[in-house]
mmCIF file of C-alpha atoms in Angstrom:
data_model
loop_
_atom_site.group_PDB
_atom_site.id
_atom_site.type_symbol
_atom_site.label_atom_id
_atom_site.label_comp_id
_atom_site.label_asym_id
_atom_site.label_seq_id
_atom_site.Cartn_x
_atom_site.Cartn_y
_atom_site.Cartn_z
ATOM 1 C CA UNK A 1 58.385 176.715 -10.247
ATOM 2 C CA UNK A 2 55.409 178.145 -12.481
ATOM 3 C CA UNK A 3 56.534 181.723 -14.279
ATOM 4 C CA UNK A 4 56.302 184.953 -12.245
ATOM 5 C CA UNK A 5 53.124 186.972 -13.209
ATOM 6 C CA UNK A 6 54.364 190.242 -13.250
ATOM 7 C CA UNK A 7 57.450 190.601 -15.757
ATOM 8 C CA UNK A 8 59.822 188.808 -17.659
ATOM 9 C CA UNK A 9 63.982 189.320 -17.984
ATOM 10 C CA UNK A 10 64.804 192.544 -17.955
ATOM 11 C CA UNK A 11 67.782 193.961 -20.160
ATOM 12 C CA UNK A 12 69.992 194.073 -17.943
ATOM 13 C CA UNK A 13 73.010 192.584 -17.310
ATOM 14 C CA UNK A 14 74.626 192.404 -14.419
ATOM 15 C CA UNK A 15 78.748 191.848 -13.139
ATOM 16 C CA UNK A 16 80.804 191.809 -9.988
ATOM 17 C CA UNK A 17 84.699 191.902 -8.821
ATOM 18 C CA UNK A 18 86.355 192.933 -5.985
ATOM 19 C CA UNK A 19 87.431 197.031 -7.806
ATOM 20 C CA UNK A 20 86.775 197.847 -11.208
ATOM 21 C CA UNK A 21 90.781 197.344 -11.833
ATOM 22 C CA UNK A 22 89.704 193.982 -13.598
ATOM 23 C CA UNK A 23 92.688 192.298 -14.908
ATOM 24 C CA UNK A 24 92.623 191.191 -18.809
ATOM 25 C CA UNK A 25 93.546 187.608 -17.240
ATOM 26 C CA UNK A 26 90.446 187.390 -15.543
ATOM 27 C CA UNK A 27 87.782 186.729 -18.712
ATOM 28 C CA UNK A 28 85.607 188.846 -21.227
ATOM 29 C CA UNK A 29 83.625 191.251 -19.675
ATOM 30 C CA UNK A 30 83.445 193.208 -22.981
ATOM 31 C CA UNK A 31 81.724 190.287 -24.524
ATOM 32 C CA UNK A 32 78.918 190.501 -22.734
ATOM 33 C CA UNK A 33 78.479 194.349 -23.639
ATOM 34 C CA UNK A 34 79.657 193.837 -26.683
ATOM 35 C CA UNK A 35 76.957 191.167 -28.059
ATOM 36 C CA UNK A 36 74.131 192.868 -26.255
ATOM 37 C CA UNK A 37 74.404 196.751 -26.799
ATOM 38 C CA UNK A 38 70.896 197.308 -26.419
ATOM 39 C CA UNK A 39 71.766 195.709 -22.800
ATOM 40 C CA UNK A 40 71.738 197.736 -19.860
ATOM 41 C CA UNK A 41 75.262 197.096 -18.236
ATOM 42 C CA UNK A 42 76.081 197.127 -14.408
ATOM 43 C CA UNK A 43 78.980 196.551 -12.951
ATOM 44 C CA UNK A 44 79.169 196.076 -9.469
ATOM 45 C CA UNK A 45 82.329 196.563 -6.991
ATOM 46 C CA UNK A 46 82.685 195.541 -3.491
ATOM 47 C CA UNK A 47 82.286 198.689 -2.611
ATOM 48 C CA UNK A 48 79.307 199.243 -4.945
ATOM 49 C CA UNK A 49 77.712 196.258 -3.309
ATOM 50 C CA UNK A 50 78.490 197.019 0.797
ATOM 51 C CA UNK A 51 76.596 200.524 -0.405
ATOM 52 C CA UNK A 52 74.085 197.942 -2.334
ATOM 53 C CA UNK A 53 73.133 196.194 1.227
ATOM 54 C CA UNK A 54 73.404 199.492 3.414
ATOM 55 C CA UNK A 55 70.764 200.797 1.431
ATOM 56 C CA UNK A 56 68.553 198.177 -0.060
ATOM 57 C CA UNK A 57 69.406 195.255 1.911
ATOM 58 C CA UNK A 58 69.781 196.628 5.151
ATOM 59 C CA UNK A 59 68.052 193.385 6.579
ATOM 60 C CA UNK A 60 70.909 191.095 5.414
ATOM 61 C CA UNK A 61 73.618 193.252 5.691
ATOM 62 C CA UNK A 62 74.714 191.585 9.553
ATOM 63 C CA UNK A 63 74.940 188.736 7.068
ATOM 64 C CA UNK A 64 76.822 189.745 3.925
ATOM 65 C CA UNK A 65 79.173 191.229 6.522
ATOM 66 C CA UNK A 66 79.370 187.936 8.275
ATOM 67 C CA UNK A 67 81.134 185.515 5.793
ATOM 68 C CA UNK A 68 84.834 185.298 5.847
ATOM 69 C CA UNK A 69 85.221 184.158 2.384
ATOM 70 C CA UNK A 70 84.551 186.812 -0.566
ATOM 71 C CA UNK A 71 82.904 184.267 -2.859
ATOM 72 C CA UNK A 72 79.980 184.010 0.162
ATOM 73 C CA UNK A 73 79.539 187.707 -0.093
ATOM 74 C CA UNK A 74 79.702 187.904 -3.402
ATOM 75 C CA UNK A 75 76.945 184.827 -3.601
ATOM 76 C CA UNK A 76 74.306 185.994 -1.682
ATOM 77 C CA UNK A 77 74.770 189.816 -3.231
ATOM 78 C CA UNK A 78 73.963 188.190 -6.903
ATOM 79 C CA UNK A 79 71.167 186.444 -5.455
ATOM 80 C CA UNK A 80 69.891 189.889 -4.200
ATOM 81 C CA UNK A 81 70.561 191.656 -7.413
ATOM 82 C CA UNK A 82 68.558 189.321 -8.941
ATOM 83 C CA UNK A 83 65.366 189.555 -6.774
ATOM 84 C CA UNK A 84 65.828 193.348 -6.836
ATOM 85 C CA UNK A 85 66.197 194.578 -10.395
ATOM 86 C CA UNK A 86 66.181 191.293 -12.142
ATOM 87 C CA UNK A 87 68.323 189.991 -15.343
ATOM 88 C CA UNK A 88 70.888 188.216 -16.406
ATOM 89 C CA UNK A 89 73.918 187.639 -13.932
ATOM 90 C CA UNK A 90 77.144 186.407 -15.293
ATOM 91 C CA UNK A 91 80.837 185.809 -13.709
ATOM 92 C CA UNK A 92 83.295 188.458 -14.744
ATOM 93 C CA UNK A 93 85.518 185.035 -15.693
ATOM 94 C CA UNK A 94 82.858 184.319 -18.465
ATOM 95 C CA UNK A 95 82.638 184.964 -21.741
ATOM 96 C CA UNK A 96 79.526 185.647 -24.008
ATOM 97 C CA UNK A 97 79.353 183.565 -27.369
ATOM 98 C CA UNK A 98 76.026 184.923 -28.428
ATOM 99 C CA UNK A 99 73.533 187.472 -28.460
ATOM 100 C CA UNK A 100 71.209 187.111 -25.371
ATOM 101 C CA UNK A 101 67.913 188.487 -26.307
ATOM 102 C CA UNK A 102 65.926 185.683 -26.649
ATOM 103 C CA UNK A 103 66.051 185.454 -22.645
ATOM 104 C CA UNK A 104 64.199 188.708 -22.549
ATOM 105 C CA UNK A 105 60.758 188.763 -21.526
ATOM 106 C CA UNK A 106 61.138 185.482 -20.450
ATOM 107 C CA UNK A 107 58.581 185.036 -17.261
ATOM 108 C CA UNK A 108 61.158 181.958 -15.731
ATOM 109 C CA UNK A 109 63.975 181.493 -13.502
ATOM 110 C CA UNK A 110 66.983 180.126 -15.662
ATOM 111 C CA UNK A 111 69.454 178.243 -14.308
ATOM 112 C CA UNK A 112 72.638 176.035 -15.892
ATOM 113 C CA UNK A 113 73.543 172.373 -14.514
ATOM 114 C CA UNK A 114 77.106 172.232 -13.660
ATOM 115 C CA UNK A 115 78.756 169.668 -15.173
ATOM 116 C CA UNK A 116 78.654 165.808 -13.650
ATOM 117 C CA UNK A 117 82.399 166.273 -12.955
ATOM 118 C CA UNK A 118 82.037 169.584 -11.246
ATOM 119 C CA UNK A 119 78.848 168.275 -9.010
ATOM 120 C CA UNK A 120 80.686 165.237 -7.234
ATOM 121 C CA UNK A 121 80.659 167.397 -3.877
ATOM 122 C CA UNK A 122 76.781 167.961 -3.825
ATOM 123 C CA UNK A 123 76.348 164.497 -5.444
ATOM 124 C CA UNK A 124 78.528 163.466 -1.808
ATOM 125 C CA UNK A 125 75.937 165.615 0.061
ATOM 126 C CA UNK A 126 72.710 163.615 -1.415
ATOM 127 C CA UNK A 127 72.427 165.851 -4.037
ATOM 128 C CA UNK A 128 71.355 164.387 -7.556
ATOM 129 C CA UNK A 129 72.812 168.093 -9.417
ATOM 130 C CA UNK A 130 74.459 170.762 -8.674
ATOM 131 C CA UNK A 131 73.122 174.580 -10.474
ATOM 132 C CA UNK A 132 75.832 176.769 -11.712
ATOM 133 C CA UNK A 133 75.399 180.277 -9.979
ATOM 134 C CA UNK A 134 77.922 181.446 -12.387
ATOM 135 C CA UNK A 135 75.356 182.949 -14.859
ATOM 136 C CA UNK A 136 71.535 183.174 -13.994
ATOM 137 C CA UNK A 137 68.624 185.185 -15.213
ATOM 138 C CA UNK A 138 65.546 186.199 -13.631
ATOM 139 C CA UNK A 139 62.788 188.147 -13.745
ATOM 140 C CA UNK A 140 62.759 191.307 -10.810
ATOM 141 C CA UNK A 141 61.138 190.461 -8.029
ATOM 142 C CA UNK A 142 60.818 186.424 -8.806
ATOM 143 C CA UNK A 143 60.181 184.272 -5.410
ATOM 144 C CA UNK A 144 62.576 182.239 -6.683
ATOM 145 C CA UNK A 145 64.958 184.692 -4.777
ATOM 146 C CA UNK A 146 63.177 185.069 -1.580
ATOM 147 C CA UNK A 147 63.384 181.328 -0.775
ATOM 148 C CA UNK A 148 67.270 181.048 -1.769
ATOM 149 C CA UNK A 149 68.215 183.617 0.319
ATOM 150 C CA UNK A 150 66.127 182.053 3.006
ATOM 151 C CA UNK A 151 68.886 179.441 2.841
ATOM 152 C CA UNK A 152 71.523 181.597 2.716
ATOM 153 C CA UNK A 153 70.119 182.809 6.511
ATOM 154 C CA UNK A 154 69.447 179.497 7.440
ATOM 155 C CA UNK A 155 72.632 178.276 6.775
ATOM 156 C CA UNK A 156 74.646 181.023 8.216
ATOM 157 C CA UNK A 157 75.783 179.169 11.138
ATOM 158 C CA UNK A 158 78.103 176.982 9.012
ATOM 159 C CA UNK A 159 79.627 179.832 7.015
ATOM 160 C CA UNK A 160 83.032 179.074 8.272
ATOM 161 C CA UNK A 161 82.305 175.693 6.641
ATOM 162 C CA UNK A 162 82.533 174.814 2.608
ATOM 163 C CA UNK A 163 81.114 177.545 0.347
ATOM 164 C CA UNK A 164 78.165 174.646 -0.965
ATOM 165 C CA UNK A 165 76.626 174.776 1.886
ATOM 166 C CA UNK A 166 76.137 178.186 2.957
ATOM 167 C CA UNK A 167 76.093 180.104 -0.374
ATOM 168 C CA UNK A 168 77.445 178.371 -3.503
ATOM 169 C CA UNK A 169 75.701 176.554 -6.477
#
């Protein structure tokens, strides 16, 4: 996809779970604010995000409301944070090892390959990869976004089916 004209990454980073109770077992959230203080630093809550699709997202909230698995939900809202304000998204459940700045400014869409092991079920699907949604960054406003939420709608229908194909990597 060629680089979106208007802006690059933003600094900001962006992080979701269910309350903001997030057990220590869970990962490093601190690592990511920790390594990148000049970072802006959102943290998003279930709540946070129903309030997030009432107000911004009104047009998808039918579906965000509509999956019966959390993941889902929590899926298609990173996908929206992403097209909305832009940045990095990362899993509370990861862990930063480095600084992050040389992502900002950066015009692209970046995306990490899962691992061969972890990509046998889109492999099984005719898939030749599988893109971890796990951490992502993104220019605001990138059409990236517009055309993978597109699927999301499209494959509503089967959202009582496997997470990979309604919302997942």
């Amino acid at each position: 996809m060629p680089p979106h004209p208007n802006t690059g990454i933003p600094r900001i980073i962006h992080q979701t779970w269910r309350d903001r109770d997030i057990p220590e077992s869970v990962g490093d959230p601190q690592s990511w604010r920790r390594l990148n203080p000049t970072w802006a630093y959102m943290f998003w809550s279930d709540a946070d995000l129903l309030d997030f699709f009432q107000t911004q997202r009104p047009d998808l909230l039918t579906l965000y409301e509509s999956y019966p698995n959390p993941v889902q939900r929590a899926d298609l809202a990173r996908y929206c944070l992403l097209q909305k304000f832009g940045g990095i998204y990362a899993d509370i459940d990861t862990r930063c090892l480095r600084p992050i700045d040389v992502l900002a400014g950066d015009p692209r869409v970046v995306l990490c390959e899962e691992p061969r092991e972890q990509a046998v079920p889109a492999i099984e699907r005719g898939l030749d990869r599988l893109w971890f949604n796990g951490t992502m960054a993104s220019p605001a406003g990138h059409p990236f976004w517009a055309d993978v939420i597109s699927k999301c709608e499209l494959m509503a229908p089967r959202r009582f089916k496997d997470v990979l194909e309604t919302t997942g990597p």
